[in-house]
Amino acid sequence: LFPQKEVLDLGSGSGRNAIFLAQQGFKITCVDVSSSAIENLMDQARELKVEGNITTLVKNLADFNFDKKYGVIICYTTLHFLSDQNARKLMDNIKNNTIAGGINIIADFAGEGPLKRDTGFWLENNELKDLYAGWEVLLYQEEMSETKAKDESGKPFMQNLAKIVAQKTV
């Protein structure tokens, strides 16, 4: 479904999506605020001999400026780290900087649950689908998902996760 081999991964972390796509021959630009996560990503990329397919940028997504449009933009469990205003601005920029026929893959926490925060960006149930009105929604799911955060006994929290794969139609 990807219309071109160029992908932008916002909040890439240590690169679980980027490494997979690089192994498939895609060219990925990875942006993350954590220099150690980017270093880990590149260590893994070198080990797998796909470092030539990956470009990295250590940057806070609240300050990220698009310099071109992409065929695929991924932002997976990252938006909740931003303020509501910055996350909504980033979402608008993601959609505006996707080429016609391009794909967005977005996921983040939604609704009530143990991780619900009163500050920052937090989706309401079904809000992510509403944000993509006018796009062709290829996949939409909301389901309970295990988080990296753990309770005092070390058991991961379960939190509602909204996921969308949408294609820009205009």
PDB file of N, CA and C in Angstrom, residues 4-45:
ATOM      1  N   GLN A   4       5.353   5.113  -2.012  1.00  0.00           N
ATOM      2  CA  GLN A   4       6.761   5.354  -2.348  1.00  0.00           C
ATOM      3  C   GLN A   4       7.622   4.757  -1.255  1.00  0.00           C
ATOM      4  N   LYS A   5       8.902   4.714  -1.486  1.00  0.00           N
ATOM      5  CA  LYS A   5       9.833   4.056  -0.565  1.00  0.00           C
ATOM      6  C   LYS A   5      10.362   4.982   0.526  1.00  0.00           C
ATOM      7  N   GLU A   6       9.799   6.193   0.648  1.00  0.00           N
ATOM      8  CA  GLU A   6      10.281   7.145   1.642  1.00  0.00           C
ATOM      9  C   GLU A   6       9.288   7.250   2.793  1.00  0.00           C
ATOM     10  N   VAL A   7       9.783   7.024   4.019  1.00  0.00           N
ATOM     11  CA  VAL A   7       8.934   6.959   5.208  1.00  0.00           C
ATOM     12  C   VAL A   7       9.480   7.910   6.269  1.00  0.00           C
ATOM     13  N   LEU A   8       8.579   8.573   6.984  1.00  0.00           N
ATOM     14  CA  LEU A   8       8.936   9.393   8.133  1.00  0.00           C
ATOM     15  C   LEU A   8       8.382   8.720   9.379  1.00  0.00           C
ATOM     16  N   ASP A   9       9.249   8.438  10.346  1.00  0.00           N
ATOM     17  CA  ASP A   9       8.851   7.789  11.598  1.00  0.00           C
ATOM     18  C   ASP A   9       9.061   8.788  12.726  1.00  0.00           C
ATOM     19  N   LEU A  10       7.960   9.358  13.215  1.00  0.00           N
ATOM     20  CA  LEU A  10       8.004  10.377  14.259  1.00  0.00           C
ATOM     21  C   LEU A  10       7.891   9.721  15.627  1.00  0.00           C
ATOM     22  N   GLY A  11       8.862   9.978  16.477  1.00  0.00           N
ATOM     23  CA  GLY A  11       8.891   9.306  17.778  1.00  0.00           C
ATOM     24  C   GLY A  11       9.333   7.867  17.604  1.00  0.00           C
ATOM     25  N   SER A  12      10.365   7.688  16.812  1.00  0.00           N
ATOM     26  CA  SER A  12      10.800   6.347  16.397  1.00  0.00           C
ATOM     27  C   SER A  12      11.351   5.504  17.532  1.00  0.00           C
ATOM     28  N   GLY A  13      11.782   6.151  18.616  1.00  0.00           N
ATOM     29  CA  GLY A  13      12.380   5.382  19.704  1.00  0.00           C
ATOM     30  C   GLY A  13      13.576   4.607  19.195  1.00  0.00           C
ATOM     31  N   SER A  14      13.705   3.373  19.656  1.00  0.00           N
ATOM     32  CA  SER A  14      14.854   2.558  19.247  1.00  0.00           C
ATOM     33  C   SER A  14      14.614   1.829  17.928  1.00  0.00           C
ATOM     34  N   GLY A  15      13.524   2.154  17.237  1.00  0.00           N
ATOM     35  CA  GLY A  15      13.398   1.779  15.846  1.00  0.00           C
ATOM     36  C   GLY A  15      12.702   0.491  15.462  1.00  0.00           C
ATOM     37  N   ARG A  16      11.773   0.001  16.272  1.00  0.00           N
ATOM     38  CA  ARG A  16      11.127  -1.269  15.915  1.00  0.00           C
ATOM     39  C   ARG A  16      10.456  -1.200  14.542  1.00  0.00           C
ATOM     40  N   ASN A  17       9.813  -0.079  14.208  1.00  0.00           N
ATOM     41  CA  ASN A  17       9.186   0.048  12.890  1.00  0.00           C
ATOM     42  C   ASN A  17      10.224   0.349  11.810  1.00  0.00           C
ATOM     43  N   ALA A  18      11.159   1.234  12.135  1.00  0.00           N
ATOM     44  CA  ALA A  18      12.161   1.656  11.152  1.00  0.00           C
ATOM     45  C   ALA A  18      13.055   0.506  10.703  1.00  0.00           C
ATOM     46  N   ILE A  19      13.495  -0.310  11.627  1.00  0.00           N
ATOM     47  CA  ILE A  19      14.378  -1.429  11.278  1.00  0.00           C
ATOM     48  C   ILE A  19      13.654  -2.391  10.340  1.00  0.00           C
ATOM     49  N   PHE A  20      12.421  -2.724  10.669  1.00  0.00           N
ATOM     50  CA  PHE A  20      11.653  -3.623   9.810  1.00  0.00           C
ATOM     51  C   PHE A  20      11.516  -3.044   8.405  1.00  0.00           C
ATOM     52  N   LEU A  21      11.132  -1.779   8.309  1.00  0.00           N
ATOM     53  CA  LEU A  21      10.945  -1.161   6.994  1.00  0.00           C
ATOM     54  C   LEU A  21      12.268  -1.034   6.239  1.00  0.00           C
ATOM     55  N   ALA A  22      13.346  -0.710   6.935  1.00  0.00           N
ATOM     56  CA  ALA A  22      14.665  -0.633   6.281  1.00  0.00           C
ATOM     57  C   ALA A  22      15.046  -1.986   5.693  1.00  0.00           C
ATOM     58  N   GLN A  23      14.715  -3.060   6.398  1.00  0.00           N
ATOM     59  CA  GLN A  23      15.013  -4.401   5.887  1.00  0.00           C
ATOM     60  C   GLN A  23      14.195  -4.721   4.636  1.00  0.00           C
ATOM     61  N   GLN A  24      13.077  -4.024   4.450  1.00  0.00           N
ATOM     62  CA  GLN A  24      12.237  -4.226   3.263  1.00  0.00           C
ATOM     63  C   GLN A  24      12.637  -3.286   2.125  1.00  0.00           C
ATOM     64  N   GLY A  25      13.693  -2.496   2.340  1.00  0.00           N
ATOM     65  CA  GLY A  25      14.196  -1.616   1.287  1.00  0.00           C
ATOM     66  C   GLY A  25      13.675  -0.192   1.336  1.00  0.00           C
ATOM     67  N   PHE A  26      12.915   0.173   2.363  1.00  0.00           N
ATOM     68  CA  PHE A  26      12.410   1.528   2.486  1.00  0.00           C
ATOM     69  C   PHE A  26      13.497   2.451   3.034  1.00  0.00           C
ATOM     70  N   LYS A  27      13.417   3.719   2.658  1.00  0.00           N
ATOM     71  CA  LYS A  27      14.285   4.774   3.186  1.00  0.00           C
ATOM     72  C   LYS A  27      13.494   5.480   4.279  1.00  0.00           C
ATOM     73  N   ILE A  28      14.021   5.462   5.507  1.00  0.00           N
ATOM     74  CA  ILE A  28      13.286   5.983   6.646  1.00  0.00           C
ATOM     75  C   ILE A  28      14.035   7.132   7.287  1.00  0.00           C
ATOM     76  N   THR A  29      13.305   8.206   7.557  1.00  0.00           N
ATOM     77  CA  THR A  29      13.813   9.283   8.392  1.00  0.00           C
ATOM     78  C   THR A  29      13.186   9.107   9.759  1.00  0.00           C
ATOM     79  N   CYS A  30      14.024   8.939  10.779  1.00  0.00           N
ATOM     80  CA  CYS A  30      13.567   8.690  12.149  1.00  0.00           C
ATOM     81  C   CYS A  30      13.825   9.932  12.993  1.00  0.00           C
ATOM     82  N   VAL A  31      12.790  10.366  13.701  1.00  0.00           N
ATOM     83  CA  VAL A  31      12.900  11.532  14.561  1.00  0.00           C
ATOM     84  C   VAL A  31      12.513  11.114  15.971  1.00  0.00           C
ATOM     85  N   ASP A  32      13.371  11.427  16.936  1.00  0.00           N
ATOM     86  CA  ASP A  32      13.056  11.137  18.336  1.00  0.00           C
ATOM     87  C   ASP A  32      13.801  12.125  19.220  1.00  0.00           C
ATOM     88  N   VAL A  33      13.228  12.435  20.362  1.00  0.00           N
ATOM     89  CA  VAL A  33      13.831  13.368  21.307  1.00  0.00           C
ATOM     90  C   VAL A  33      14.999  12.725  22.064  1.00  0.00           C
ATOM     91  N   SER A  34      15.040  11.397  22.101  1.00  0.00           N
ATOM     92  CA  SER A  34      16.050  10.679  22.882  1.00  0.00           C
ATOM     93  C   SER A  34      17.259  10.314  22.024  1.00  0.00           C
ATOM     94  N   SER A  35      18.396  10.919  22.341  1.00  0.00           N
ATOM     95  CA  SER A  35      19.615  10.595  21.601  1.00  0.00           C
ATOM     96  C   SER A  35      20.034   9.152  21.865  1.00  0.00           C
ATOM     97  N   SER A  36      19.793   8.630  23.056  1.00  0.00           N
ATOM     98  CA  SER A  36      20.167   7.234  23.340  1.00  0.00           C
ATOM     99  C   SER A  36      19.293   6.267  22.540  1.00  0.00           C
ATOM    100  N   ALA A  37      18.023   6.585  22.370  1.00  0.00           N
ATOM    101  CA  ALA A  37      17.162   5.728  21.546  1.00  0.00           C
ATOM    102  C   ALA A  37      17.640   5.725  20.096  1.00  0.00           C
ATOM    103  N   ILE A  38      18.010   6.893  19.592  1.00  0.00           N
ATOM    104  CA  ILE A  38      18.516   6.999  18.218  1.00  0.00           C
ATOM    105  C   ILE A  38      19.837   6.240  18.084  1.00  0.00           C
ATOM    106  N   GLU A  39      20.709   6.334  19.084  1.00  0.00           N
ATOM    107  CA  GLU A  39      21.973   5.577  19.057  1.00  0.00           C
ATOM    108  C   GLU A  39      21.694   4.077  19.023  1.00  0.00           C
ATOM    109  N   ASN A  40      20.760   3.616  19.843  1.00  0.00           N
ATOM    110  CA  ASN A  40      20.388   2.192  19.851  1.00  0.00           C
ATOM    111  C   ASN A  40      19.832   1.763  18.496  1.00  0.00           C
ATOM    112  N   LEU A  41      18.998   2.603  17.910  1.00  0.00           N
ATOM    113  CA  LEU A  41      18.439   2.320  16.586  1.00  0.00           C
ATOM    114  C   LEU A  41      19.565   2.136  15.574  1.00  0.00           C
ATOM    115  N   MET A  42      20.520   3.053  15.559  1.00  0.00           N
ATOM    116  CA  MET A  42      21.603   2.984  14.574  1.00  0.00           C
ATOM    117  C   MET A  42      22.555   1.826  14.853  1.00  0.00           C
ATOM    118  N   ASP A  43      22.777   1.480  16.114  1.00  0.00           N
ATOM    119  CA  ASP A  43      23.585   0.298  16.433  1.00  0.00           C
ATOM    120  C   ASP A  43      22.934  -0.953  15.842  1.00  0.00           C
ATOM    121  N   GLN A  44      21.639  -1.063  16.029  1.00  0.00           N
ATOM    122  CA  GLN A  44      20.904  -2.214  15.499  1.00  0.00           C
ATOM    123  C   GLN A  44      20.905  -2.195  13.966  1.00  0.00           C
ATOM    124  N   ALA A  45      20.745  -1.011  13.378  1.00  0.00           N
ATOM    125  CA  ALA A  45      20.745  -0.884  11.915  1.00  0.00           C
ATOM    126  C   ALA A  45      22.090  -1.306  11.332  1.00  0.00           C
TER     127      ALA A  45
END
